[in-house]
Short mmCIF file of C-alpha atoms in Angstrom, two decimals:
data_model
loop_
_atom_site.label_atom_id
_atom_site.label_comp_id
_atom_site.label_asym_id
_atom_site.label_seq_id
_atom_site.Cartn_x
_atom_site.Cartn_y
_atom_site.Cartn_z
CA MET A 1387 114.45 131.12 86.74
CA ILE A 1388 116.89 128.64 88.88
CA SER A 1389 118.84 126.49 86.79
CA GLN A 1390 119.02 123.86 88.96
CA SER A 1391 117.05 120.23 88.26
CA LEU A 1392 114.97 118.61 91.18
CA THR A 1393 114.51 115.88 92.62
CA PHE A 1394 111.54 114.27 94.24
CA LEU A 1395 111.53 111.44 95.49
CA GLY A 1396 108.12 110.42 96.67
CA ALA A 1397 104.79 111.66 94.59
CA GLY A 1398 102.00 111.97 97.18
CA ARG A 1399 99.94 115.20 97.51
CA MET A 1400 102.41 117.61 98.83
CA ALA A 1401 105.50 116.20 96.56
CA GLY A 1402 102.19 117.55 93.55
CA ALA A 1403 101.66 121.12 95.39
CA LEU A 1404 105.11 121.70 95.35
CA ILE A 1405 105.59 121.17 91.47
CA ARG A 1406 102.60 122.61 91.11
CA GLY A 1407 103.61 125.47 92.87
CA ILE A 1408 107.08 125.98 91.68
CA ILE A 1409 106.04 125.70 87.64
CA HIS A 1410 103.65 127.65 88.13
CA ALA A 1411 105.73 130.39 89.90
CA ASN A 1412 108.51 129.52 86.95
CA LEU A 1413 110.90 128.51 88.86
CA VAL A 1414 112.01 125.23 86.78
CA SER A 1415 111.19 124.13 83.44
CA ALA A 1416 108.99 121.26 83.78
CA LYS A 1417 112.46 119.60 81.97
CA GLN A 1418 113.99 120.71 85.63
CA ILE A 1419 111.87 117.73 87.45
CA THR A 1420 112.51 114.41 88.15
CA LEU A 1421 110.53 112.05 90.74
CA SER A 1422 110.22 108.30 91.89
CA SER A 1423 107.47 107.03 93.85
CA LYS A 1424 107.53 103.42 96.26
CA SER A 1425 105.00 102.09 93.92
CA GLY A 1426 106.25 104.24 90.32
CA SER A 1427 102.48 104.38 89.27
CA SER A 1428 102.19 107.60 91.31
CA ALA A 1429 105.38 109.34 89.86
CA GLN A 1430 103.91 108.15 86.41
CA LYS A 1431 100.32 110.00 86.92
CA LEU A 1432 102.23 113.45 88.10
CA ALA A 1433 104.67 113.31 85.37
CA ARG A 1434 101.76 113.24 83.26
CA GLU A 1435 99.91 115.56 84.94
CA TYR A 1436 102.82 118.17 84.87
CA GLY A 1437 105.54 116.96 81.94
CA VAL A 1438 108.17 116.54 84.40
CA ASN A 1439 109.88 113.26 84.21
CA ALA A 1440 109.18 109.76 86.19
CA ALA A 1441 112.38 108.29 86.68
CA LEU A 1442 112.30 104.35 87.22
CA GLY A 1443 113.90 104.61 90.53
CA ASN A 1444 114.62 106.41 93.08
CA GLN A 1445 118.99 105.98 92.34
CA GLU A 1446 117.72 107.08 88.61
CA ALA A 1447 116.10 109.89 90.45
CA ILE A 1448 119.04 110.99 92.94
CA MET A 1449 121.38 110.42 89.70
CA ALA A 1450 119.25 113.72 87.61
CA SER A 1451 119.45 116.19 90.36
CA SER A 1452 122.24 117.58 92.83
CA VAL A 1453 118.79 119.19 94.74
CA ILE A 1454 116.63 116.05 96.47
CA PHE A 1455 113.06 116.87 97.95
CA LEU A 1456 112.43 113.80 100.40
CA CYS A 1457 108.25 113.80 99.71
CA THR A 1458 107.98 110.31 101.37
CA LYS A 1459 105.86 108.95 103.93
CA PRO A 1460 107.79 110.47 107.59
CA ALA A 1461 107.88 105.93 108.18
CA GLN A 1462 109.94 106.02 104.94
CA ALA A 1463 112.16 108.37 104.76
CA LEU A 1464 115.14 106.84 106.83
CA GLU A 1465 115.23 104.05 105.03
CA THR A 1466 114.85 105.64 101.51
CA LEU A 1467 118.19 107.38 102.29
CA VAL A 1468 119.93 104.95 103.97
CA LYS A 1469 119.38 102.63 100.74
CA ASP A 1470 120.94 105.11 98.54
CA ALA A 1471 123.14 106.33 100.65
CA SER A 1472 126.45 106.30 98.78
CA LEU A 1473 124.87 108.60 96.29
CA LEU A 1474 123.89 111.25 97.84
CA GLN A 1475 127.04 112.55 98.74
CA ASN A 1476 127.17 116.59 98.54
CA LYS A 1477 124.17 116.83 97.49
CA LEU A 1478 121.16 118.89 99.54
CA ILE A 1479 118.41 116.89 100.80
CA ILE A 1480 115.23 119.30 101.62
CA SER A 1481 113.34 117.06 103.74
CA LEU A 1482 109.57 117.36 103.59
CA ALA A 1483 108.76 114.38 106.34
CA ALA A 1484 107.59 115.20 109.34
CA GLY A 1485 108.74 114.42 112.78
CA ILE A 1486 112.20 113.43 111.44
CA MET A 1487 115.34 114.92 112.68
CA SER A 1488 117.81 116.78 110.40
CA GLU A 1489 120.06 114.89 112.55
CA ASP A 1490 119.33 111.13 111.47
CA LEU A 1491 118.06 112.23 108.40
CA PHE A 1492 122.04 113.22 107.76
CA VAL A 1493 122.74 110.17 109.68
CA ALA A 1494 121.05 108.09 107.07
CA ALA A 1495 122.11 109.69 104.03
CA GLY A 1496 125.84 109.07 104.83
CA GLY A 1497 127.08 111.53 107.01
CA GLN A 1498 127.75 113.41 103.91
CA ALA A 1499 124.11 115.40 102.48
CA ARG A 1500 123.11 118.62 103.57
CA ILE A 1501 119.98 118.61 105.46
CA ILE A 1502 117.27 121.25 105.72
CA ARG A 1503 114.07 120.41 106.72
CA THR A 1504 110.95 122.30 105.76
CA MET A 1505 107.14 122.04 106.00
CA PRO A 1506 105.48 123.82 103.74
CA ASN A 1507 101.66 123.75 103.85
CA ILE A 1508 99.45 122.80 100.87
CA ALA A 1509 98.49 126.26 99.43
CA VAL A 1510 101.79 126.09 98.12
CA ARG A 1511 100.17 124.42 95.16
CA ILE A 1512 98.17 128.41 94.29
CA ASN A 1513 101.36 130.44 95.79
CA LYS A 1514 100.09 131.14 99.00
CA GLY A 1515 101.59 129.01 100.78
CA VAL A 1516 104.08 129.19 104.80
CA THR A 1517 106.52 127.37 104.75
CA THR A 1518 108.76 126.58 108.29
CA ILE A 1519 113.19 126.18 107.02
CA THR A 1520 115.26 124.40 109.23
CA PRO A 1521 118.54 124.36 108.22
CA HIS A 1522 120.66 121.27 109.77
CA SER A 1523 124.50 122.41 110.24
CA SER A 1524 125.86 120.47 107.48
CA SER A 1525 124.10 123.16 105.01
CA THR A 1526 125.63 126.17 103.42
CA HIS A 1527 124.38 129.51 103.72
CA ASN A 1528 123.86 129.08 99.95
CA ASP A 1529 121.88 126.38 100.72
CA LEU A 1530 119.59 128.16 102.68
CA LEU A 1531 119.54 131.18 100.01
CA LEU A 1532 118.46 128.47 98.15
CA ALA A 1533 115.53 126.70 100.02
CA GLN A 1534 114.55 129.94 100.92
CA GLU A 1535 113.93 131.44 97.63
CA PHE A 1536 111.63 128.56 96.47
CA PHE A 1537 109.51 128.50 99.12
CA GLY A 1538 109.70 132.47 99.00
CA ALA A 1539 108.09 132.07 95.76
CA LEU A 1540 105.45 129.92 96.77
CA GLY A 1541 104.03 131.93 99.52
CA SER A 1542 105.03 133.38 103.23
CA ILE A 1543 108.48 132.01 104.61
CA TYR A 1544 109.72 131.67 108.30
CA GLU A 1545 112.67 130.20 109.61
CA ILE A 1546 112.36 128.38 112.77
CA THR A 1547 114.98 126.17 114.85
CA GLU A 1548 114.15 122.48 115.48
CA ASP A 1549 113.09 122.90 118.99
CA GLN A 1550 109.95 124.29 117.41
CA LEU A 1551 109.30 122.49 114.40
CA ASN A 1552 107.09 119.72 115.51
CA GLY A 1553 104.66 122.68 117.13
CA ALA A 1554 104.98 124.29 113.67
CA THR A 1555 103.92 121.59 111.71
CA ALA A 1556 100.28 120.88 113.66
CA LEU A 1557 99.91 124.89 113.39
CA SER A 1558 100.97 125.30 110.17
CA GLY A 1559 100.97 122.50 108.70
CA SER A 1560 97.77 120.95 109.92
CA GLY A 1561 95.99 124.52 110.67
CA PRO A 1562 93.98 124.89 107.44
CA ALA A 1563 92.37 121.13 107.49
CA PHE A 1564 90.88 122.23 110.89
CA ALA A 1565 89.69 125.26 109.89
CA LEU A 1566 88.55 123.55 106.68
CA LEU A 1567 86.49 121.19 109.50
CA PHE A 1568 84.90 124.54 110.74
CA LEU A 1569 84.47 126.08 106.78
CA GLU A 1570 82.25 123.01 106.47
CA ALA A 1571 80.29 124.08 109.80
CA LEU A 1572 79.92 127.49 108.77
CA LEU A 1573 78.66 126.07 105.12
CA GLU A 1574 76.26 123.57 106.43
CA GLY A 1575 75.30 126.58 109.00
CA GLY A 1576 74.44 128.15 106.10
CA LEU A 1577 72.92 125.95 104.68
CA ALA A 1578 70.34 125.75 107.42
CA SER A 1579 69.94 129.27 107.13
CA GLY A 1580 68.12 129.08 104.08
CA ILE A 1581 71.41 129.66 102.43
CA ASP A 1582 71.88 128.12 98.55
CA SER A 1583 74.87 126.51 98.85
CA ASN A 1584 77.16 128.00 96.15
CA LEU A 1585 76.39 131.63 98.38
CA ALA A 1586 77.23 129.53 101.63
CA ARG A 1587 80.92 128.28 100.12
CA ARG A 1588 81.60 131.76 99.18
CA LEU A 1589 80.57 133.88 102.94
CA SER A 1590 82.20 130.73 104.86
CA ALA A 1591 85.53 130.82 102.82
CA HIS A 1592 85.80 134.85 103.19
CA ALA A 1593 84.82 134.63 107.00
CA LEU A 1594 88.25 132.84 107.65
CA ALA A 1595 89.81 135.40 104.97
CA ALA A 1596 88.53 138.39 107.07
CA ALA A 1597 89.87 137.40 109.89
CA ALA A 1598 93.13 135.96 109.33
CA THR A 1599 93.93 139.17 106.96
CA LEU A 1600 93.06 140.93 110.15
CA ILE A 1601 95.19 139.42 112.39
CA LEU A 1602 98.36 139.61 109.27
CA GLU A 1603 97.26 143.24 108.58
CA THR A 1604 96.79 144.57 111.95
CA GLU A 1605 98.82 144.85 115.41
CA ASP A 1606 95.42 143.85 117.08
CA SER A 1607 95.28 140.32 119.21
CA PRO A 1608 92.32 138.06 118.02
CA LEU A 1609 90.32 138.80 121.40
CA ILE A 1610 90.32 142.37 120.42
CA ILE A 1611 88.81 142.09 117.41
CA ARG A 1612 86.65 139.29 118.07
CA ARG A 1613 84.90 141.74 120.65
CA GLU A 1614 84.75 144.78 118.20
CA ILE A 1615 82.77 142.12 116.05
CA ALA A 1616 80.71 140.78 119.25
CA SER A 1617 78.24 143.57 119.92
CA PRO A 1618 75.98 143.13 123.28
CA LYS A 1619 73.26 141.15 123.47
CA GLY A 1620 73.87 141.02 119.56
CA THR A 1621 73.31 137.97 116.93
CA THR A 1622 77.72 137.31 116.96
CA GLU A 1623 77.85 136.97 120.63
CA ALA A 1624 74.38 134.06 120.91
CA GLY A 1625 76.85 132.18 118.76
CA LEU A 1626 79.65 132.58 120.19
CA GLU A 1627 77.41 131.46 123.25
CA VAL A 1628 77.30 128.15 122.26
CA LEU A 1629 80.67 127.09 120.89
CA GLU A 1630 81.84 128.30 124.29
CA LYS A 1631 78.93 126.11 126.05
CA HIS A 1632 80.69 122.70 123.66
CA GLN A 1633 84.32 124.21 124.82
CA PHE A 1634 85.35 125.39 121.50
CA SER A 1635 88.51 127.06 122.14
CA LEU A 1636 90.00 124.13 124.08
CA ILE A 1637 88.73 121.44 122.05
CA VAL A 1638 90.91 122.93 118.72
CA ARG A 1639 93.65 123.78 121.37
CA GLU A 1640 93.44 120.12 121.79
CA ALA A 1641 93.62 119.18 118.90
CA VAL A 1642 97.26 120.95 117.97
CA VAL A 1643 98.45 119.68 121.00
CA ALA A 1644 97.27 116.27 119.34
CA ALA A 1645 98.74 116.99 116.00
CA LYS A 1646 102.43 117.58 117.41
CA GLN A 1647 102.93 115.34 120.28
CA ARG A 1648 102.13 112.73 116.30
CA ALA A 1649 104.59 114.06 115.13
CA GLN A 1650 107.05 113.70 117.89
CA GLN A 1651 105.92 110.35 117.61
CA LEU A 1652 106.86 109.83 113.97
CA SER A 1653 110.80 109.98 114.99
CA GLU A 1654 110.55 107.63 117.61
CA PRO A 1655 112.32 103.96 116.56
CA GLY A 1656 110.07 101.24 115.46
CA LEU A 1657 106.37 103.62 114.06
CA ILE A 1658 105.38 101.65 110.60
CA SER A 1659 103.01 104.23 109.67
CA SER A 1660 102.27 108.15 109.14
#
């Protein structure tokens, strides 16, 4: 277990996923975790669910730990830091705020905190996630090692440069939602083909898992593997022809680009929603 206590500013879905994963991985005990939220009610809800501490406000939460996970909505991230910058001196801030640049976080925190940007995906809650890590120049080698220890226990980690982070957010952070939409469509296709709902759900999930495993555990490209599956005039080719007719590949590419552009917009001054 890690000796440091942890604070979460923000108590939304990703904070909950991280807390669940961290406790499941036995990184810290529930009593070492304190969280706060803008309304207070979401923090109380997560506290009851996982047995962690809910603070009365951000100031109390910040004072409880030297490691701060910034899990607010992107539009609230800088304001949250500015309000309590005097309390953030010498603390490590691990930001999950999509699109918000590390230098802006550093300035908002008063220029005396240490910043690491991360983007985990939702599967960290079952310790099967993927997290990209981007250290700011204010962070130390030990800070990076700590972040790697945390997120490495929750799945795979990739250290990347900040210029890649918005694209990685779109691909790794948003990508599971795109894949789940495809899975829903596969499931519906199974139902339309006469397969019962439970079996269709499992076979659809296994289909995506099989594809992902082949990419992760071989050196073959998706195109090569796809050609191995699709026999001429066979069932797979018939289905692929329909996808190609409706420009499936183009649509998915445009979805990733749109998500990246949204991440870039989140860093623009004056943006209110996330």
